Tab-separated table of C-alpha atoms in Angstrom:
chain	number	residue	atom	x	y	z
A	20	UNK	CA	-14.265	-75.187	22.499
A	21	UNK	CA	-14.433	-71.161	22.425
A	22	UNK	CA	-13.166	-69.615	18.677
A	23	UNK	CA	-10.721	-67.637	18.517
A	24	UNK	CA	-10.688	-64.720	15.720
A	25	UNK	CA	-7.294	-63.701	16.322
A	26	UNK	CA	-4.191	-64.304	18.599
A	27	UNK	CA	-3.627	-62.350	21.502
A	28	UNK	CA	-0.330	-62.628	21.752
A	29	UNK	CA	2.574	-61.803	18.285
A	30	UNK	CA	4.938	-63.860	19.243
A	31	UNK	CA	2.029	-66.043	19.249
A	32	UNK	CA	1.513	-65.608	15.662
A	33	UNK	CA	4.667	-65.495	14.847
A	34	UNK	CA	5.118	-68.968	16.381
A	35	UNK	CA	2.181	-69.830	14.178
A	36	UNK	CA	3.841	-68.504	11.235
A	37	UNK	CA	7.262	-69.769	11.129
A	38	UNK	CA	5.798	-73.726	12.256
A	39	UNK	CA	3.071	-73.459	9.390
A	40	UNK	CA	5.305	-72.068	6.720
A	41	UNK	CA	6.151	-74.496	4.472
A	42	UNK	CA	2.372	-75.082	4.131
A	43	UNK	CA	1.136	-71.265	3.914
A	44	UNK	CA	4.131	-71.259	1.556
A	45	UNK	CA	2.402	-74.041	-1.268
A	46	UNK	CA	-0.794	-72.852	-0.242
A	47	UNK	CA	0.203	-69.276	-0.677
A	48	UNK	CA	1.790	-70.053	-4.060
A	49	UNK	CA	-1.970	-71.241	-5.174
A	50	UNK	CA	-3.688	-68.722	-3.351
A	51	UNK	CA	-5.489	-68.634	-7.422
A	52	UNK	CA	-7.076	-71.740	-7.715
A	53	UNK	CA	-8.474	-74.273	-4.917
A	54	UNK	CA	-6.250	-76.800	-4.913
A	55	UNK	CA	-5.560	-77.616	-1.383
A	56	UNK	CA	-7.516	-80.876	0.054
A	57	UNK	CA	-7.438	-81.408	4.117
A	58	UNK	CA	-5.687	-84.200	3.985
A	59	UNK	CA	-2.802	-82.571	1.889
A	60	UNK	CA	-2.619	-79.806	4.068
A	61	UNK	CA	-2.252	-82.313	7.009
A	62	UNK	CA	1.052	-83.342	5.861
A	63	UNK	CA	2.676	-79.673	5.718
A	64	UNK	CA	0.997	-78.556	8.369
A	65	UNK	CA	2.865	-78.575	11.949
A	66	UNK	CA	1.546	-82.266	14.065
A	67	UNK	CA	-0.809	-82.812	10.702
A	68	UNK	CA	-4.240	-82.887	11.722
A	69	UNK	CA	-3.771	-80.740	14.628
A	70	UNK	CA	-1.787	-77.593	13.381
A	71	UNK	CA	-4.569	-77.005	11.098
A	72	UNK	CA	-7.622	-76.679	13.102
A	73	UNK	CA	-5.471	-74.503	15.301
A	74	UNK	CA	-5.001	-73.033	11.721
A	75	UNK	CA	-8.196	-72.306	11.248
A	76	UNK	CA	-9.586	-71.673	15.003
A	77	UNK	CA	-7.334	-68.296	14.662
A	78	UNK	CA	-8.155	-67.386	11.756
A	79	UNK	CA	-5.360	-68.042	8.974
A	80	UNK	CA	-6.797	-70.268	6.159
A	81	UNK	CA	-10.453	-71.331	6.722
A	82	UNK	CA	-12.784	-73.975	4.995
A	83	UNK	CA	-13.592	-73.714	1.260
A	84	UNK	CA	-16.546	-77.026	0.388
A	85	UNK	CA	-13.661	-79.796	0.562
A	86	UNK	CA	-11.075	-76.807	-0.096
A	87	UNK	CA	-8.823	-75.358	2.671
A	88	UNK	CA	-7.900	-71.421	1.367
A	89	UNK	CA	-5.683	-68.441	3.328
A	90	UNK	CA	-7.762	-65.404	4.231
A	91	UNK	CA	-7.708	-62.478	2.537
A	92	UNK	CA	-6.053	-60.890	5.680
A	93	UNK	CA	-3.162	-63.256	5.364
A	94	UNK	CA	-2.734	-62.561	1.357
A	95	UNK	CA	-3.212	-59.509	1.332
A	96	UNK	CA	-0.137	-58.888	3.807
A	97	UNK	CA	1.767	-61.379	1.810
A	98	UNK	CA	0.926	-59.728	-1.430
A	99	UNK	CA	2.045	-56.202	0.026
A	100	UNK	CA	5.106	-57.766	1.820
A	101	UNK	CA	6.289	-59.283	-1.442
A	102	UNK	CA	5.404	-56.296	-4.168
A	103	UNK	CA	3.237	-59.163	-5.593
A	104	UNK	CA	-0.042	-58.351	-5.565
A	105	UNK	CA	-2.477	-57.109	-8.552
A	106	UNK	CA	-5.034	-54.687	-6.903
A	107	UNK	CA	-4.470	-51.658	-6.452
A	108	UNK	CA	-5.358	-49.770	-3.642
A	109	UNK	CA	-5.685	-47.053	-3.836
A	110	UNK	CA	-8.260	-46.257	-0.916
A	111	UNK	CA	-5.204	-46.363	1.603
A	112	UNK	CA	-3.514	-43.791	-0.203
A	113	UNK	CA	-7.126	-41.657	0.987
A	114	UNK	CA	-7.049	-42.938	4.163
A	115	UNK	CA	-3.463	-41.929	5.165
A	116	UNK	CA	-3.653	-38.454	3.415
A	117	UNK	CA	-7.360	-37.711	6.242
A	118	UNK	CA	-5.290	-38.767	8.831
A	119	UNK	CA	-2.558	-36.679	7.945
A	120	UNK	CA	-5.015	-33.507	8.523
A	121	UNK	CA	-6.558	-35.726	11.168
A	122	UNK	CA	-3.389	-35.280	13.060
A	123	UNK	CA	-2.446	-31.662	12.196
A	124	UNK	CA	-4.773	-30.909	12.979
A	125	UNK	CA	-5.173	-32.517	16.362
A	126	UNK	CA	-1.969	-30.887	17.161
A	127	UNK	CA	-3.137	-27.381	16.277
A	128	UNK	CA	-5.618	-27.783	18.926
A	129	UNK	CA	-3.657	-29.660	21.705
A	130	UNK	CA	-1.667	-27.440	24.885
A	131	UNK	CA	-0.819	-30.497	26.610
A	132	UNK	CA	2.881	-30.730	25.801
A	133	UNK	CA	3.056	-34.467	26.178
A	134	UNK	CA	0.065	-35.216	23.561
A	135	UNK	CA	1.802	-32.352	21.389
A	136	UNK	CA	4.232	-34.619	21.239
A	137	UNK	CA	2.945	-37.286	20.577
A	138	UNK	CA	0.569	-35.598	17.949
A	139	UNK	CA	3.843	-34.661	16.318
A	140	UNK	CA	5.306	-38.603	15.863
A	141	UNK	CA	1.709	-38.916	14.731
A	142	UNK	CA	2.487	-36.089	11.336
A	143	UNK	CA	6.193	-37.438	10.608
A	144	UNK	CA	4.932	-41.039	10.499
A	145	UNK	CA	1.430	-39.987	8.461
A	146	UNK	CA	3.333	-38.157	5.638
A	147	UNK	CA	6.292	-41.419	5.715
A	148	UNK	CA	3.120	-43.571	5.425
A	149	UNK	CA	1.038	-41.463	2.287
A	150	UNK	CA	4.674	-41.841	0.277
A	151	UNK	CA	5.102	-44.897	1.141
A	152	UNK	CA	1.651	-45.558	-0.433
A	153	UNK	CA	2.310	-44.009	-3.767
A	154	UNK	CA	5.127	-45.176	-4.646
A	155	UNK	CA	3.740	-49.239	-4.191
A	156	UNK	CA	0.537	-48.224	-6.044
A	157	UNK	CA	2.643	-46.536	-9.113
A	158	UNK	CA	4.972	-50.300	-8.565
A	159	UNK	CA	1.427	-51.642	-9.045
A	160	UNK	CA	0.359	-50.108	-11.340
A	161	UNK	CA	2.809	-50.543	-14.183
A	162	UNK	CA	3.455	-54.007	-13.127
A	163	UNK	CA	-0.179	-53.705	-13.571
A	164	UNK	CA	-0.423	-52.660	-16.747
A	165	UNK	CA	2.388	-54.736	-18.543
A	166	UNK	CA	1.094	-57.857	-16.746
A	167	UNK	CA	-2.467	-56.892	-18.397
A	168	UNK	CA	-1.229	-56.174	-22.157
A	169	UNK	CA	1.782	-59.762	-22.321
A	170	UNK	CA	-0.554	-62.507	-20.424
A	171	UNK	CA	-4.731	-61.150	-20.695
A	172	UNK	CA	-4.915	-63.408	-24.464
A	173	UNK	CA	-8.726	-62.381	-24.671
A	174	UNK	CA	-8.886	-58.961	-25.877
A	175	UNK	CA	-11.614	-57.137	-24.660
A	176	UNK	CA	-10.858	-58.186	-20.616
A	177	UNK	CA	-7.881	-56.495	-21.509
A	178	UNK	CA	-8.655	-53.005	-22.728
A	179	UNK	CA	-11.087	-53.238	-20.761
A	180	UNK	CA	-8.619	-53.699	-17.580
A	181	UNK	CA	-6.398	-51.460	-18.816
A	182	UNK	CA	-9.360	-48.116	-18.635
A	183	UNK	CA	-9.651	-49.553	-14.776
A	184	UNK	CA	-5.513	-48.590	-14.302
A	185	UNK	CA	-6.003	-45.820	-16.182
A	186	UNK	CA	-8.675	-44.434	-13.931
A	187	UNK	CA	-6.503	-45.766	-10.747
A	188	UNK	CA	-3.646	-43.601	-12.637
A	189	UNK	CA	-5.745	-40.328	-12.934
A	190	UNK	CA	-6.958	-41.545	-9.147
A	191	UNK	CA	-3.502	-41.795	-7.791
A	192	UNK	CA	-2.296	-38.456	-10.229
A	193	UNK	CA	-5.655	-36.734	-8.070
A	194	UNK	CA	-3.489	-38.279	-4.119
A	195	UNK	CA	-0.862	-36.612	-5.708
A	196	UNK	CA	-1.426	-33.608	-6.371
A	197	UNK	CA	-3.867	-33.804	-2.680
A	198	UNK	CA	-1.346	-34.442	-1.029
A	199	UNK	CA	1.381	-31.939	-1.832
A	200	UNK	CA	-1.741	-29.454	-1.262
A	201	UNK	CA	-1.579	-30.176	2.181
A	202	UNK	CA	2.178	-30.333	2.526
A	203	UNK	CA	2.600	-27.139	0.804
A	204	UNK	CA	0.179	-24.722	0.903
A	205	UNK	CA	-2.962	-26.101	4.005
A	206	UNK	CA	-0.994	-26.542	6.915
A	207	UNK	CA	2.196	-25.175	5.442
A	208	UNK	CA	2.621	-22.935	8.733
A	209	UNK	CA	1.681	-25.441	11.297
A	210	UNK	CA	5.281	-27.310	9.111
A	211	UNK	CA	7.335	-24.407	9.480
A	212	UNK	CA	5.691	-23.313	13.297
A	213	UNK	CA	7.392	-26.527	14.754
A	214	UNK	CA	11.082	-25.772	14.475
A	215	UNK	CA	11.116	-29.436	14.022
A	216	UNK	CA	14.283	-30.072	12.072
A	217	UNK	CA	13.449	-33.775	11.222
A	218	UNK	CA	9.706	-33.107	9.843
A	219	UNK	CA	11.507	-30.749	7.921
A	220	UNK	CA	13.269	-33.392	6.482
A	221	UNK	CA	10.785	-35.261	5.817
A	222	UNK	CA	8.796	-33.283	3.660
A	223	UNK	CA	11.640	-32.616	1.271
A	224	UNK	CA	11.329	-36.440	1.555
A	225	UNK	CA	7.790	-36.797	0.760
A	226	UNK	CA	7.926	-33.897	-1.645
A	227	UNK	CA	11.121	-35.846	-3.428
A	228	UNK	CA	9.486	-38.670	-3.985
A	229	UNK	CA	5.481	-36.804	-4.476
A	230	UNK	CA	7.608	-35.588	-7.528
A	231	UNK	CA	9.052	-38.573	-8.418
A	232	UNK	CA	6.024	-40.397	-8.460
A	233	UNK	CA	3.718	-38.304	-10.914
A	234	UNK	CA	6.494	-38.095	-13.016
A	235	UNK	CA	6.576	-41.796	-13.255
A	236	UNK	CA	2.830	-42.010	-13.957
A	237	UNK	CA	2.461	-39.218	-16.942
A	238	UNK	CA	4.296	-41.914	-18.349
A	239	UNK	CA	2.726	-44.719	-17.665
A	240	UNK	CA	-0.315	-43.157	-19.127
A	241	UNK	CA	1.737	-42.439	-22.311
A	242	UNK	CA	1.991	-46.835	-22.035
A	243	UNK	CA	-1.602	-47.307	-21.271
A	244	UNK	CA	-2.859	-44.853	-24.274
A	245	UNK	CA	0.268	-46.930	-26.487
A	246	UNK	CA	-1.486	-49.851	-25.374
A	247	UNK	CA	-5.048	-49.138	-26.530
A	248	UNK	CA	-3.669	-48.294	-29.926
A	249	UNK	CA	-1.730	-50.988	-30.214
A	250	UNK	CA	-5.111	-53.463	-29.333
A	251	UNK	CA	-6.970	-50.961	-30.865
A	252	UNK	CA	-4.679	-52.634	-33.731
A	253	UNK	CA	-4.760	-55.680	-33.965
A	254	UNK	CA	-7.653	-55.889	-33.331
A	255	UNK	CA	-9.171	-53.981	-36.792
A	256	UNK	CA	-6.458	-56.033	-38.122
A	257	UNK	CA	-7.878	-60.023	-36.930
A	258	UNK	CA	-11.155	-58.082	-38.202
A	259	UNK	CA	-9.748	-56.989	-42.053
A	260	UNK	CA	-7.899	-60.856	-41.708
A	261	UNK	CA	-10.739	-62.465	-40.857
A	262	UNK	CA	-13.258	-60.495	-43.825
A	263	UNK	CA	-10.340	-61.026	-46.804
A	264	UNK	CA	-10.110	-64.984	-45.489
A	265	UNK	CA	-14.068	-65.299	-45.812
A	266	UNK	CA	-14.030	-63.802	-48.775
A	267	UNK	CA	-11.373	-66.281	-50.140
A	268	UNK	CA	-13.212	-69.282	-48.965
A	269	UNK	CA	-15.608	-68.343	-50.966
A	270	UNK	CA	-14.519	-67.571	-53.703
A	271	UNK	CA	-14.890	-63.839	-53.661
A	272	UNK	CA	-11.574	-62.358	-52.660
A	273	UNK	CA	-10.330	-61.126	-56.539
A	274	UNK	CA	-13.602	-59.984	-57.274
A	275	UNK	CA	-14.713	-57.896	-54.387
A	276	UNK	CA	-11.664	-56.593	-53.578
A	277	UNK	CA	-8.547	-54.797	-55.358
A	278	UNK	CA	-5.616	-57.547	-53.710
A	279	UNK	CA	-4.175	-58.612	-57.422
A	280	UNK	CA	-3.176	-54.230	-57.426
A	281	UNK	CA	-2.369	-53.711	-54.162
A	282	UNK	CA	0.129	-56.882	-54.061
A	283	UNK	CA	1.517	-55.876	-58.212
A	284	UNK	CA	2.810	-52.488	-55.984
A	285	UNK	CA	4.946	-54.445	-53.493
A	286	UNK	CA	8.375	-56.230	-54.072
A	287	UNK	CA	8.271	-59.144	-52.299
A	288	UNK	CA	12.185	-60.133	-53.284
A	289	UNK	CA	12.919	-58.668	-50.625
A	290	UNK	CA	11.783	-61.126	-47.836
A	291	UNK	CA	13.654	-63.893	-50.565
A	292	UNK	CA	17.038	-65.250	-49.078
A	293	UNK	CA	20.047	-63.635	-50.356
A	294	UNK	CA	21.458	-66.589	-53.161
A	295	UNK	CA	24.784	-67.234	-52.650
A	296	UNK	CA	27.413	-67.978	-55.704
A	297	UNK	CA	30.219	-69.722	-55.549
A	298	UNK	CA	32.896	-69.781	-58.787
A	299	UNK	CA	34.603	-72.620	-60.122
A	300	UNK	CA	37.458	-73.239	-61.124
A	301	UNK	CA	38.364	-74.852	-64.532
A	302	UNK	CA	39.327	-78.177	-64.418
A	303	UNK	CA	41.024	-78.855	-67.883
A	304	UNK	CA	42.823	-75.524	-67.069
A	305	UNK	CA	44.508	-76.719	-63.913
A	306	UNK	CA	45.802	-80.120	-65.992
A	307	UNK	CA	47.624	-78.087	-68.839
A	308	UNK	CA	49.199	-75.407	-66.644
A	309	UNK	CA	51.293	-75.533	-63.109
A	310	UNK	CA	50.256	-71.290	-62.466
A	311	UNK	CA	46.598	-72.683	-61.116
A	312	UNK	CA	48.390	-74.566	-57.749
A	313	UNK	CA	50.251	-71.660	-57.859
A	314	UNK	CA	47.919	-69.625	-56.853
A	315	UNK	CA	45.747	-72.080	-55.194
A	316	UNK	CA	48.837	-72.023	-52.761
A	317	UNK	CA	49.106	-68.945	-52.286
A	318	UNK	CA	45.620	-68.344	-51.394
A	319	UNK	CA	45.894	-70.777	-49.068
A	320	UNK	CA	48.911	-69.533	-47.750
A	321	UNK	CA	46.846	-65.662	-47.737
A	322	UNK	CA	43.893	-66.761	-45.300
A	323	UNK	CA	46.229	-68.264	-42.540
A	324	UNK	CA	48.166	-65.516	-41.925
A	325	UNK	CA	45.802	-63.477	-41.494
A	326	UNK	CA	43.657	-65.774	-39.164
A	327	UNK	CA	46.672	-65.405	-37.124
A	328	UNK	CA	48.412	-61.399	-37.530
A	329	UNK	CA	50.861	-60.814	-35.172
A	330	UNK	CA	48.296	-57.389	-34.079
A	331	UNK	CA	45.525	-59.924	-32.905
A	332	UNK	CA	48.427	-61.524	-29.996
A	333	UNK	CA	49.234	-60.312	-27.018
A	334	UNK	CA	52.964	-59.241	-25.966
A	335	UNK	CA	54.053	-62.237	-23.506
A	336	UNK	CA	54.587	-62.032	-20.096
A	337	UNK	CA	57.282	-60.745	-18.433
A	338	UNK	CA	58.739	-62.046	-14.785
A	339	UNK	CA	57.603	-59.511	-13.063
A	340	UNK	CA	53.962	-59.901	-14.068
A	341	UNK	CA	54.044	-63.516	-12.619
A	342	UNK	CA	55.585	-62.402	-10.124
A	343	UNK	CA	52.477	-63.630	-7.096
A	344	UNK	CA	51.090	-60.804	-4.623
A	345	UNK	CA	49.190	-60.343	-1.484
A	346	UNK	CA	46.436	-57.535	-1.566
A	347	UNK	CA	45.711	-57.302	2.565
A	348	UNK	CA	42.962	-55.438	4.065
A	349	UNK	CA	41.828	-54.764	7.496
A	350	UNK	CA	38.247	-55.373	8.699
A	351	UNK	CA	37.390	-54.542	12.221
A	352	UNK	CA	35.170	-57.064	13.927
A	353	UNK	CA	31.656	-54.617	14.264
A	354	UNK	CA	30.637	-57.554	17.053
A	355	UNK	CA	33.083	-56.903	19.136
A	356	UNK	CA	32.691	-53.640	18.810
A	357	UNK	CA	29.265	-53.419	19.594
A	358	UNK	CA	29.885	-55.243	22.684
A	359	UNK	CA	31.868	-52.884	23.882
A	360	UNK	CA	29.401	-50.697	23.457
A	361	UNK	CA	26.566	-53.362	25.072
A	362	UNK	CA	29.730	-52.197	28.865
A	363	UNK	CA	30.144	-48.824	28.606
A	364	UNK	CA	26.680	-47.317	28.752
A	365	UNK	CA	27.213	-44.432	26.356
A	366	UNK	CA	25.085	-44.531	23.768
A	367	UNK	CA	25.982	-45.833	20.476
A	368	UNK	CA	27.011	-42.096	18.120
A	369	UNK	CA	29.485	-40.683	20.666
A	370	UNK	CA	31.445	-43.997	22.366
A	371	UNK	CA	31.756	-44.668	18.080
A	372	UNK	CA	33.812	-41.579	17.802
A	373	UNK	CA	35.694	-41.671	20.831
A	374	UNK	CA	36.653	-46.059	20.298
A	375	UNK	CA	40.112	-46.414	21.019
A	376	UNK	CA	40.766	-50.105	20.381
A	377	UNK	CA	40.426	-50.015	16.868
A	378	UNK	CA	43.750	-51.402	16.193
A	379	UNK	CA	44.291	-49.369	12.792
A	380	UNK	CA	43.060	-45.485	12.424
A	381	UNK	CA	40.045	-45.619	11.071
A	382	UNK	CA	38.886	-42.419	9.530
A	383	UNK	CA	35.910	-40.333	10.499
A	384	UNK	CA	33.871	-41.063	7.272
A	385	UNK	CA	34.674	-44.481	8.609
A	386	UNK	CA	33.559	-45.262	12.259
A	387	UNK	CA	29.968	-42.627	10.491
A	388	UNK	CA	29.569	-46.441	8.975
A	389	UNK	CA	30.420	-48.449	11.370
A	390	UNK	CA	28.306	-47.031	13.696
A	391	UNK	CA	25.057	-46.626	10.753
A	392	UNK	CA	26.286	-50.885	10.256
A	393	UNK	CA	26.551	-51.773	13.986
A	394	UNK	CA	22.327	-50.240	14.017
A	395	UNK	CA	21.132	-51.972	11.462
A	396	UNK	CA	22.915	-55.075	12.437
A	397	UNK	CA	21.881	-55.513	16.414
A	398	UNK	CA	19.180	-53.140	16.103
A	399	UNK	CA	17.174	-55.695	18.577
A	400	UNK	CA	19.630	-54.910	21.036
A	401	UNK	CA	19.904	-51.428	21.073
A	402	UNK	CA	16.822	-48.677	22.722
A	403	UNK	CA	16.260	-46.414	19.362
A	404	UNK	CA	14.955	-42.737	20.533
A	405	UNK	CA	13.098	-40.632	19.062
A	406	UNK	CA	15.675	-37.800	20.693
A	407	UNK	CA	18.221	-36.844	17.014
A	408	UNK	CA	21.411	-35.163	17.497
A	409	UNK	CA	23.815	-33.044	14.987
A	410	UNK	CA	27.220	-33.604	14.533
A	411	UNK	CA	28.868	-31.117	11.001
A	412	UNK	CA	26.721	-31.753	9.296
A	413	UNK	CA	25.066	-35.188	9.906
A	414	UNK	CA	22.059	-35.662	12.179
A	415	UNK	CA	21.664	-39.448	14.661
A	416	UNK	CA	18.765	-40.487	16.265
A	417	UNK	CA	20.937	-41.282	20.159
A	418	UNK	CA	20.850	-44.879	20.716
A	419	UNK	CA	22.173	-46.532	23.864
A	420	UNK	CA	21.462	-50.429	25.030
A	421	UNK	CA	19.207	-51.958	26.161
A	422	UNK	CA	21.081	-53.316	29.110
A	423	UNK	CA	20.881	-50.126	30.594
């Protein structure tokens, strides 16, 4: 039987993952430990033993002795998409910056308009990729810092991990500065020469996101330093306690330390619970006089009135407030509008702005919201082109039906 290293079609990969989602979900949850034997995997796999062989054949899972485990490429894919990865991949940022520089250089040297446009599209894509990689790494860095400090029981390991994360933080900071240099200084003339409004918007967004990431890294650096200082303090405190315990066991605590003088200088009473005292009435006085009985009744009556003050009660509801009110809201069916658009042959934005069968008066802002709603909900039935047009202060892509 021929051993295949990868899927030939994307449909086959998606179908395989969907059929075996129960097994893959369980294996991903146990990715940190070898706990999946072949017999257990058969119960969850699609077509049982045949499904396990299929996953092994196409490199989705692998054998490790008597156990099965997910291949690293799928583990990394799931971790990155679900944002639960523990590894911070700063190398991907460097690769994206290099690819951006190469695409810009190719754009400069190319004379063919079609290829030149392709390189321009690559520049836009790489700018978004750089921004996304940096933001994801900043998020991963923050999560790893918190998890390391709160969940790592070994102080030495905790300190070493935080020091490594501090190096990662410095690397990301350097890549942010390099990215800003590429955009603002090294290749700024190219961005101005293109006269592409979409590229200009992307450069503005990426510059803003890099600035936000830079501010986040400053806070993360402060947090790392704080955690490292706390670890040093805790280590010092533990060593002192251990030394005091040793001296106490050797009956040398008082003779070798000034603990008595230290304890005498502090007031430990604030640690004690507050004592409650109660005043008891004299039974003899209560027997001799009826004044005490009247006094007790007045105290009891005063407490009762304080509990039910008029000011604490709300005014009763009137008849108008008890009447039932019905609120009516007209909702536009995006599916019906989409079907009308698919049969029109027009582009989506022009159709939405000029459609007359809504049944209610639609404001311009409501039409823009409907345009975005149809473009996102029914993307599989639409063809989104690379062409952009402007309407007033809005820039929108040209979207057509796939049937045309």
